[in-house]
Amino acid sequence: MTETTMNALVSPEGSLEILSNYEVNRLKDKSEGGLYRLFRQCALAVLNTGVETDDCKELMEAHADFDVRLVPQPRGLKLELINAPGHAFVDGEMLRAIREHLFSVLRDIVYSHSLPNSVAGFRKDNPEDLTNLVFHILRNARVLEAGRQPDLVVCWGGHSISHDEYQYSKDVGHQLGLRGLSICTGCGPGAMKGPMKGATIGHAKQRVKNGRYIGITEPGIIGAEAPNPIVNELVIMPDIEKRLEAFVRCGHGVIVFPGGVGTAEEILYLLGILLHPDNVDLPFPVVFTGRQENAEYFEMIDKFIRNALGDEAASKYEIIIDDPIRVAQTMKQGMKDVETFRRAMQDAYYFNW
């Protein structure tokens, strides 16, 4: 069956986006240095939220006639979508979640490519400059909330997992939600969607009105891991390295579900930070968890870490098998430890400097 497509003129939920002529021209620029191709690719990925595909090239080829154009308005701009996937609409109206994600893409692509050029002396090889860039992108996306106590649990794991593994991640998310904790993931399917879906039920039972489901992605993988519809705060980081840094800067603890090489890279990145001498006393709860069938996987990971990095690295995490309640209780206590430590050190809750 041929998929239906639609043409639409889309406005943001609130005020219209305001862009300079330079920013608009860069978004229209189809040359190598322009942002048109990047914006089109990310916009198409967002419009395919919920579609089962992990091949960005296949997605682009299937919608070769899709286009997105900027339409200037007296008080900002709108987006004109041509041959957009029909499943992004209900009775001719775009789904609100997809519309929010679409303008998040616009916001972050423009901002992350404009900021380095506007900051005097910015150097891509300077770690402090890169951390400041991550901070500014997260702040611009309104992810950083100054008055909020630590409650953000980052969940990592595979995007292509079995139904049983997905259900387990959902059960863990449910227990986190019952304890008022919010979720941050890579925003895609699988272990990135399960905890969010479970948390929505937990939050509903506890009447949590301000639950956060933050999705942090980047242009290189958004086509393969399109944002799931539960995400209510989407952030597009410039690349995979800044995405990784954003996770540990804004999160207050990490849960790792079984995954592939990407998950292994995330684990090693996090352990490298926690093993730094400056962070030796830093409370940051890390839990590896999965079903009983995944115990061997985590034994292998644990053995590798101990052989490669030593027992000190292994002391930075806890392995909990087939026990969502204990995982959530460990995270809840970890949040309290983080809050106590940062209050004593007069550190910000919202960003881990």
Short mmCIF file of C-alpha atoms in Angstrom, two decimals:
data_model
loop_
_atom_site.label_atom_id
_atom_site.label_comp_id
_atom_site.label_asym_id
_atom_site.label_seq_id
_atom_site.Cartn_x
_atom_site.Cartn_y
_atom_site.Cartn_z
CA MET A 1 0.00 0.00 0.00
CA THR A 2 1.34 3.40 -0.96
CA GLU A 3 1.83 5.73 1.97
CA THR A 4 -0.14 8.95 1.87
CA THR A 5 1.63 12.28 2.04
CA MET A 6 0.41 15.74 2.95
CA ASN A 7 1.31 19.36 2.39
CA ALA A 8 0.96 21.62 5.41
CA LEU A 9 1.82 25.04 6.81
CA VAL A 10 2.88 24.55 10.43
CA SER A 11 3.11 27.06 13.27
CA PRO A 12 4.79 26.52 16.65
CA GLU A 13 2.61 26.02 19.73
CA GLY A 14 3.50 29.37 21.27
CA SER A 15 5.15 32.40 19.73
CA LEU A 16 6.60 32.18 16.23
CA GLU A 17 10.31 31.50 15.91
CA ILE A 18 12.34 34.64 15.28
CA LEU A 19 15.41 34.19 13.09
CA SER A 20 17.83 36.64 11.56
CA ASN A 21 18.18 36.90 7.78
CA TYR A 22 21.57 35.20 8.09
CA GLU A 23 20.04 32.23 9.95
CA VAL A 24 17.19 31.92 7.46
CA ASN A 25 19.60 31.99 4.54
CA ARG A 26 21.77 29.27 6.12
CA LEU A 27 18.71 27.06 6.57
CA LYS A 28 17.83 27.58 2.90
CA ASP A 29 21.41 27.04 1.73
CA LYS A 30 21.71 23.68 -0.06
CA SER A 31 25.48 23.91 -0.47
CA GLU A 32 27.96 21.95 1.66
CA GLY A 33 28.26 24.76 4.22
CA GLY A 34 24.52 25.37 4.49
CA LEU A 35 22.07 23.85 6.94
CA TYR A 36 19.29 22.85 4.54
CA ARG A 37 20.25 19.17 4.19
CA LEU A 38 20.78 18.77 7.91
CA PHE A 39 17.48 20.44 8.76
CA ARG A 40 15.56 18.42 6.14
CA GLN A 41 17.03 15.14 7.40
CA CYS A 42 16.21 15.86 11.05
CA ALA A 43 12.74 17.19 10.20
CA LEU A 44 11.93 14.04 8.23
CA ALA A 45 13.13 11.85 11.10
CA VAL A 46 10.84 13.70 13.52
CA LEU A 47 7.89 13.33 11.13
CA ASN A 48 8.48 9.56 11.15
CA THR A 49 8.10 9.25 14.91
CA GLY A 50 6.79 5.78 15.72
CA VAL A 51 7.81 4.19 12.41
CA GLU A 52 9.83 0.99 12.78
CA THR A 53 13.03 1.71 10.86
CA ASP A 54 16.67 2.06 11.88
CA ASP A 55 18.09 2.94 8.47
CA CYS A 56 18.48 6.67 7.85
CA LYS A 57 19.42 6.16 4.18
CA GLU A 58 16.32 4.04 3.60
CA LEU A 59 14.18 6.72 5.25
CA MET A 60 15.58 9.48 3.04
CA GLU A 61 15.15 7.40 -0.13
CA ALA A 62 11.56 6.51 0.76
CA HIS A 63 10.72 10.22 1.05
CA ALA A 64 12.93 11.65 -1.68
CA ASP A 65 10.19 14.13 -2.64
CA PHE A 66 9.83 15.52 0.90
CA ASP A 67 10.74 19.17 1.33
CA VAL A 68 10.60 21.74 4.11
CA ARG A 69 10.60 25.48 3.51
CA LEU A 70 10.71 28.54 5.72
CA VAL A 71 7.80 30.93 5.35
CA PRO A 72 8.55 34.37 6.85
CA GLN A 73 5.69 36.00 8.76
CA PRO A 74 5.37 39.55 10.17
CA ARG A 75 6.14 38.25 13.69
CA GLY A 76 8.39 35.27 12.96
CA LEU A 77 8.13 32.31 10.62
CA LYS A 78 6.22 29.13 9.85
CA LEU A 79 7.30 25.89 8.20
CA GLU A 80 5.85 24.70 4.91
CA LEU A 81 5.98 20.92 4.59
CA ILE A 82 5.70 19.33 1.16
CA ASN A 83 4.93 15.61 0.80
CA ALA A 84 5.22 15.04 4.55
CA PRO A 85 4.41 11.50 5.81
CA GLY A 86 0.66 11.19 6.35
CA HIS A 87 1.00 9.36 9.68
CA ALA A 88 2.24 12.61 11.26
CA PHE A 89 -1.31 13.99 10.93
CA VAL A 90 -4.74 13.20 12.35
CA ASP A 91 -7.69 14.46 10.32
CA GLY A 92 -5.40 16.90 8.57
CA GLU A 93 -3.89 18.29 11.78
CA MET A 94 -0.28 17.57 12.75
CA LEU A 95 0.16 15.68 16.00
CA ARG A 96 1.13 18.14 18.73
CA ALA A 97 4.12 16.08 19.88
CA ILE A 98 5.53 15.99 16.36
CA ARG A 99 4.94 19.71 15.91
CA GLU A 100 6.84 20.41 19.15
CA HIS A 101 9.69 18.16 18.04
CA LEU A 102 9.82 19.82 14.63
CA PHE A 103 10.37 23.26 16.12
CA SER A 104 12.85 21.84 18.64
CA VAL A 105 14.89 20.68 15.64
CA LEU A 106 14.71 24.17 14.14
CA ARG A 107 15.67 25.81 17.44
CA ASP A 108 18.68 23.61 18.16
CA ILE A 109 20.15 23.40 14.67
CA VAL A 110 20.08 27.17 14.28
CA TYR A 111 21.40 27.85 17.79
CA SER A 112 24.19 25.26 17.89
CA HIS A 113 25.56 26.43 14.53
CA SER A 114 25.24 30.14 15.33
CA LEU A 115 26.65 30.19 18.85
CA PRO A 116 30.31 29.23 18.14
CA ASN A 117 30.51 31.94 15.48
CA SER A 118 29.13 34.58 17.86
CA VAL A 119 31.46 33.81 20.79
CA ALA A 120 34.82 35.55 20.60
CA GLY A 121 37.74 33.19 21.00
CA PHE A 122 35.67 29.99 20.86
CA ARG A 123 37.93 26.98 20.21
CA LYS A 124 36.69 23.53 19.23
CA ASP A 125 39.74 21.93 20.84
CA ASN A 126 39.18 23.60 24.23
CA PRO A 127 37.21 21.34 26.65
CA GLU A 128 35.92 24.32 28.65
CA ASP A 129 34.56 25.96 25.51
CA LEU A 130 32.82 22.72 24.51
CA THR A 131 31.27 22.33 27.96
CA ASN A 132 30.02 25.91 27.77
CA LEU A 133 28.52 25.13 24.36
CA VAL A 134 26.69 22.13 25.84
CA PHE A 135 25.46 24.32 28.70
CA HIS A 136 24.18 27.05 26.37
CA ILE A 137 22.36 24.58 24.10
CA LEU A 138 20.65 22.93 27.09
CA ARG A 139 19.77 26.30 28.60
CA ASN A 140 18.40 27.57 25.29
CA ALA A 141 16.26 24.42 25.10
CA ARG A 142 14.97 25.17 28.63
CA VAL A 143 16.21 21.83 29.94
CA LEU A 144 17.99 23.48 32.88
CA GLU A 145 15.55 24.36 35.68
CA ALA A 146 17.22 26.30 38.49
CA GLY A 147 14.68 25.61 41.23
CA ARG A 148 14.20 21.89 40.65
CA GLN A 149 15.65 19.27 42.99
CA PRO A 150 17.71 16.39 41.52
CA ASP A 151 15.30 13.90 39.93
CA LEU A 152 16.59 13.19 36.42
CA VAL A 153 17.56 9.58 35.68
CA VAL A 154 19.42 8.96 32.42
CA CYS A 155 18.59 5.59 30.83
CA TRP A 156 20.92 3.98 28.29
CA GLY A 157 20.44 0.75 26.35
CA GLY A 158 19.75 -0.79 22.96
CA HIS A 159 17.17 0.61 20.54
CA SER A 160 16.49 -2.80 18.97
CA ILE A 161 15.61 -5.17 21.83
CA SER A 162 13.27 -8.09 22.50
CA HIS A 163 9.73 -7.61 23.78
CA ASP A 164 10.69 -9.04 27.19
CA GLU A 165 13.64 -6.64 27.51
CA TYR A 166 11.40 -3.74 26.51
CA GLN A 167 8.82 -4.77 29.12
CA TYR A 168 11.51 -4.89 31.80
CA SER A 169 12.73 -1.38 30.95
CA LYS A 170 9.12 -0.25 31.11
CA ASP A 171 8.71 -1.86 34.56
CA VAL A 172 11.82 -0.03 35.78
CA GLY A 173 10.44 3.25 34.40
CA HIS A 174 7.14 2.59 36.17
CA GLN A 175 8.91 2.21 39.52
CA LEU A 176 10.93 5.37 38.88
CA GLY A 177 7.73 7.25 38.05
CA LEU A 178 6.07 6.05 41.27
CA ARG A 179 8.94 7.70 43.14
CA GLY A 180 8.56 10.99 41.29
CA LEU A 181 11.70 10.63 39.19
CA SER A 182 11.95 11.93 35.63
CA ILE A 183 13.55 10.22 32.64
CA CYS A 184 16.21 11.27 30.13
CA THR A 185 17.15 8.96 27.24
CA GLY A 186 18.46 9.04 23.70
CA CYS A 187 14.78 9.59 22.76
CA GLY A 188 14.47 6.63 20.37
CA PRO A 189 12.70 3.24 20.62
CA GLY A 190 13.57 0.18 22.71
CA ALA A 191 15.32 0.86 26.01
CA MET A 192 14.98 4.58 25.31
CA LYS A 193 11.19 4.41 25.07
CA GLY A 194 10.37 1.74 27.68
CA PRO A 195 11.43 3.71 30.78
CA MET A 196 9.54 6.78 29.57
CA LYS A 197 6.37 4.80 28.90
CA GLY A 198 6.54 3.15 32.31
CA ALA A 199 7.22 6.47 34.02
CA THR A 200 4.10 8.06 32.49
CA ILE A 201 1.96 5.44 34.27
CA GLY A 202 3.85 5.91 37.55
CA HIS A 203 3.50 9.67 37.31
CA ALA A 204 -0.22 9.35 36.57
CA LYS A 205 -0.74 7.17 39.65
CA GLN A 206 1.08 9.71 41.82
CA ARG A 207 -0.58 12.67 40.06
CA VAL A 208 2.83 14.05 39.08
CA LYS A 209 2.02 17.01 36.83
CA ASN A 210 5.53 18.06 35.88
CA GLY A 211 7.11 14.76 34.86
CA ARG A 212 9.93 15.21 32.37
CA TYR A 213 10.71 12.90 29.47
CA ILE A 214 13.82 14.42 27.97
CA GLY A 215 15.23 13.07 24.72
CA ILE A 216 18.78 14.02 23.70
CA THR A 217 19.86 13.08 20.20
CA GLU A 218 22.10 14.30 17.38
CA PRO A 219 21.81 14.55 13.57
CA GLY A 220 23.91 11.47 12.84
CA ILE A 221 21.52 9.06 14.56
CA ILE A 222 18.12 10.76 14.64
CA GLY A 223 17.11 9.05 11.38
CA ALA A 224 17.88 5.62 12.81
CA GLU A 225 16.43 6.42 16.23
CA ALA A 226 13.56 8.84 15.61
CA PRO A 227 12.18 10.51 18.75
CA ASN A 228 9.46 8.49 20.44
CA PRO A 229 6.16 10.36 20.96
CA ILE A 230 6.46 10.37 24.77
CA VAL A 231 9.41 12.79 24.70
CA ASN A 232 8.17 16.18 25.90
CA GLU A 233 11.56 17.93 25.78
CA LEU A 234 13.65 17.18 22.69
CA VAL A 235 17.23 18.44 22.31
CA ILE A 236 19.39 18.06 19.20
CA MET A 237 23.08 18.26 20.11
CA PRO A 238 25.62 18.99 17.33
CA ASP A 239 27.37 15.59 17.50
CA ILE A 240 27.71 12.34 19.45
CA GLU A 241 30.42 13.65 21.80
CA LYS A 242 28.37 16.64 22.95
CA ARG A 243 25.32 14.40 23.27
CA LEU A 244 27.24 12.15 25.66
CA GLU A 245 28.42 15.14 27.66
CA ALA A 246 24.88 16.53 27.82
CA PHE A 247 23.66 13.29 29.43
CA VAL A 248 26.13 13.42 32.31
CA ARG A 249 25.93 17.20 32.74
CA CYS A 250 22.16 17.42 33.18
CA GLY A 251 21.44 13.95 34.61
CA HIS A 252 21.68 13.03 38.30
CA GLY A 253 22.14 9.27 37.88
CA VAL A 254 22.34 6.62 35.15
CA ILE A 255 20.62 3.29 34.56
CA VAL A 256 22.15 1.03 31.90
CA PHE A 257 20.06 -1.65 30.18
CA PRO A 258 21.59 -4.24 27.82
CA GLY A 259 22.71 -2.73 24.52
CA GLY A 260 25.32 -2.87 21.81
CA VAL A 261 28.59 -1.10 21.09
CA GLY A 262 27.00 2.33 21.58
CA THR A 263 25.94 1.41 25.11
CA ALA A 264 29.44 0.05 25.84
CA GLU A 265 30.92 3.36 24.65
CA GLU A 266 28.56 5.26 26.96
CA ILE A 267 29.58 3.09 29.93
CA LEU A 268 33.30 3.65 29.31
CA TYR A 269 32.75 7.39 28.82
CA LEU A 270 30.91 7.65 32.14
CA LEU A 271 33.46 5.57 34.04
CA GLY A 272 36.28 7.70 32.64
CA ILE A 273 34.62 10.77 34.15
CA LEU A 274 33.89 9.15 37.51
CA LEU A 275 37.48 7.88 37.79
CA HIS A 276 38.95 11.36 37.34
CA PRO A 277 40.71 12.47 40.56
CA ASP A 278 38.52 15.58 40.78
CA ASN A 279 35.41 13.38 40.91
CA VAL A 280 36.56 10.79 43.41
CA ASP A 281 34.00 11.85 46.06
CA LEU A 282 31.24 12.82 43.63
CA PRO A 283 27.98 10.95 44.34
CA PHE A 284 26.50 9.79 41.04
CA PRO A 285 24.39 6.61 41.17
CA VAL A 286 24.98 4.16 38.32
CA VAL A 287 23.02 0.90 38.00
CA PHE A 288 23.38 -1.84 35.38
CA THR A 289 20.14 -3.80 35.17
CA GLY A 290 18.27 -6.32 33.07
CA ARG A 291 16.24 -9.52 33.21
CA GLN A 292 17.68 -12.79 34.50
CA GLU A 293 18.51 -13.70 30.90
CA ASN A 294 20.77 -10.61 30.74
CA ALA A 295 22.85 -11.54 33.80
CA GLU A 296 25.56 -13.12 31.65
CA TYR A 297 25.79 -9.95 29.54
CA PHE A 298 26.48 -7.80 32.59
CA GLU A 299 28.91 -10.37 34.01
CA MET A 300 30.87 -10.05 30.77
CA ILE A 301 30.78 -6.22 30.95
CA ASP A 302 31.83 -6.30 34.61
CA LYS A 303 34.70 -8.70 33.90
CA PHE A 304 35.95 -6.53 31.04
CA ILE A 305 35.84 -3.37 33.18
CA ARG A 306 37.70 -5.03 36.06
CA ASN A 307 40.39 -6.41 33.73
CA ALA A 308 40.79 -3.17 31.77
CA LEU A 309 40.24 -0.46 34.39
CA GLY A 310 40.50 -2.23 37.74
CA ASP A 311 38.26 -2.77 40.74
CA GLU A 312 38.03 0.97 41.43
CA ALA A 313 36.10 1.40 38.18
CA ALA A 314 33.79 -1.47 39.14
CA SER A 315 33.07 0.26 42.46
CA LYS A 316 31.39 3.10 40.56
CA TYR A 317 28.33 1.03 39.59
CA GLU A 318 25.96 -1.57 40.99
CA ILE A 319 24.54 -4.54 39.06
CA ILE A 320 20.90 -5.35 39.90
CA ILE A 321 19.24 -8.23 38.06
CA ASP A 322 15.48 -8.62 37.59
CA ASP A 323 14.43 -6.25 40.37
CA PRO A 324 12.81 -2.99 39.13
CA ILE A 325 11.80 -1.94 42.65
CA ARG A 326 15.35 -2.16 43.99
CA VAL A 327 16.67 -0.30 40.95
CA ALA A 328 14.23 2.56 41.59
CA GLN A 329 14.95 2.61 45.33
CA THR A 330 18.69 2.78 44.62
CA MET A 331 18.15 5.70 42.25
CA LYS A 332 15.86 7.52 44.68
CA GLN A 333 18.45 7.26 47.45
CA GLY A 334 21.13 8.32 44.96
CA MET A 335 19.13 11.47 44.17
CA LYS A 336 19.08 12.34 47.87
CA ASP A 337 22.85 11.83 48.09
CA VAL A 338 23.39 14.05 45.04
CA GLU A 339 21.19 16.78 46.53
CA THR A 340 22.97 16.66 49.90
CA PHE A 341 26.40 16.80 48.28
CA ARG A 342 25.62 19.64 45.90
CA ARG A 343 23.94 21.68 48.60
CA ALA A 344 27.00 21.26 50.83
CA MET A 345 29.35 22.18 47.97
CA GLN A 346 27.03 24.99 46.78
CA ASP A 347 26.91 23.38 43.34
CA ALA A 348 24.00 23.77 40.95
CA TYR A 349 21.38 21.01 40.88
CA TYR A 350 20.56 21.58 37.21
CA PHE A 351 24.04 21.21 35.66
CA ASN A 352 26.92 19.05 36.79
CA TRP A 353 29.90 21.38 36.41
#
